[in-house]
Amino acid sequence: EAKNQGKNRYSVYTSDLLEGAKDEYRLETDLRKAVEQEEFVLHYQPQINPRTGKIIGVEALIRWQHPTLGLLPPDKFIKLAEDNGLINPIGKWVIKEACAQNKRWQDAGYPPLKVSVNLSTQQFLTSDLVTYMENTLEKTGLDSQYLVVEITEYMAMEYEYSLKVLKKLKEIGIGISIDDFGTGYSSLAYLNNFPIDYIKIDKSFVFEIINDQPSAYIVKAIITLAHNLQMQVIAEGVETEEQLDFLINQQCDLVQGFHFSKPLPVDELERSYLNGNPNEKRENTK
Ligand code: C2E
Ligand code: MG
Ligand code: MG
Ligand code: MG
């Protein structure tokens, strides 16, 4: 009886594994096609000054419009793209699309926003990254002050190389943001060697600031130290009024999270945050 159960369990297990492998293989084939046919879309999440409520920027977050599986979040395909050499073309598409969209908003008369794009490690290590960004800004006509790149602490670990790349991006005028700060092993003292504009506090800390005293202390300390080092602080994953109040009290510069908005498709962002009618909005802000 026990032996039988074991055998059944074993066969269920292997067939699951095979199914998993088949799914992954299919998804990889699909992803190659998706790159050729640009089946991706960017959603944009507002970054807000919590004192004025004004939108200052947006983070571009990729989704894959899969022909049969529907809209897939990055967790479902970014890792796969990294493992299969597809992250570079995808990453380039993201940069191009984010710059072009931001320029379209400006041309339509909306108040200028900064657009942040996430870079993958491999993309950061690619030799033509800086040239590609420079060319893309020129082609799309977007001023470099309206583009920000988000890298993780991990990417800054290769000291000489990272310093070289970040200095070049800085010279062009592109903003630099450290994403998911607090989850890696670097310190602000180390990061201060690089030309960094923004520190994004990881949402795992923000989730805990009300109920967990150590997390609250960590967030307070990050904000104080970052300000002393002339960096601005963005809190990600702000979901509640209580978290927002805490962050306002601690002088956090910008907030991003479901309390304000989830990442939105272009048209919804325009309706909800850019006031739908760009010219009217421009009149109002005069
Ligand atoms: P991230 O860069 O840290 O982006 C923030 C993630 O947190 C987003 O998930 C966003 O939807 C989510 N988020 C924002 N506010 C809240 C909140 O209040 N509560 C909760 N629970 N979540 C919130 P998303 O869009 O699924 O992206 C996941 C990750 O995928 C990103 O984390 C980023 O590392 C990666 N990613 C997204 N777009 C790109 C891209 O174009 N290129 C690369 N290389 N990676 C990307
Ligand atoms: Mg990010
Ligand atoms: Mg993050
Ligand atoms: Mg991240």
PDB file of C-alpha atoms and ligand atoms in Angstrom, residues 59 118 150 152 179-180 202-203 236, ligand 4:
ATOM      1  CA  GLU A  59       7.537  54.289 -13.425  1.00  0.00           C
ATOM      2  CA  ASN A 118      13.923  49.385 -14.856  1.00  0.00           C
ATOM      3  CA  GLU A 150      16.303  52.210 -11.949  1.00  0.00           C
ATOM      4  CA  THR A 152      19.445  47.597  -8.031  1.00  0.00           C
ATOM      5  CA  ASP A 179      15.483  50.281  -6.742  1.00  0.00           C
ATOM      6  CA  ASP A 180      14.438  47.895  -3.947  1.00  0.00           C
ATOM      7  CA  ASP A 202      11.763  48.521  -0.942  1.00  0.00           C
ATOM      8  CA  LYS A 203       8.092  47.852  -0.384  1.00  0.00           C
ATOM      9  CA  GLU A 236       7.380  52.123  -3.021  1.00  0.00           C
TER      10      GLU A 236
HETATM   11 MG    MG B   4      12.655  45.315  -8.610  1.00  0.00          MG
END
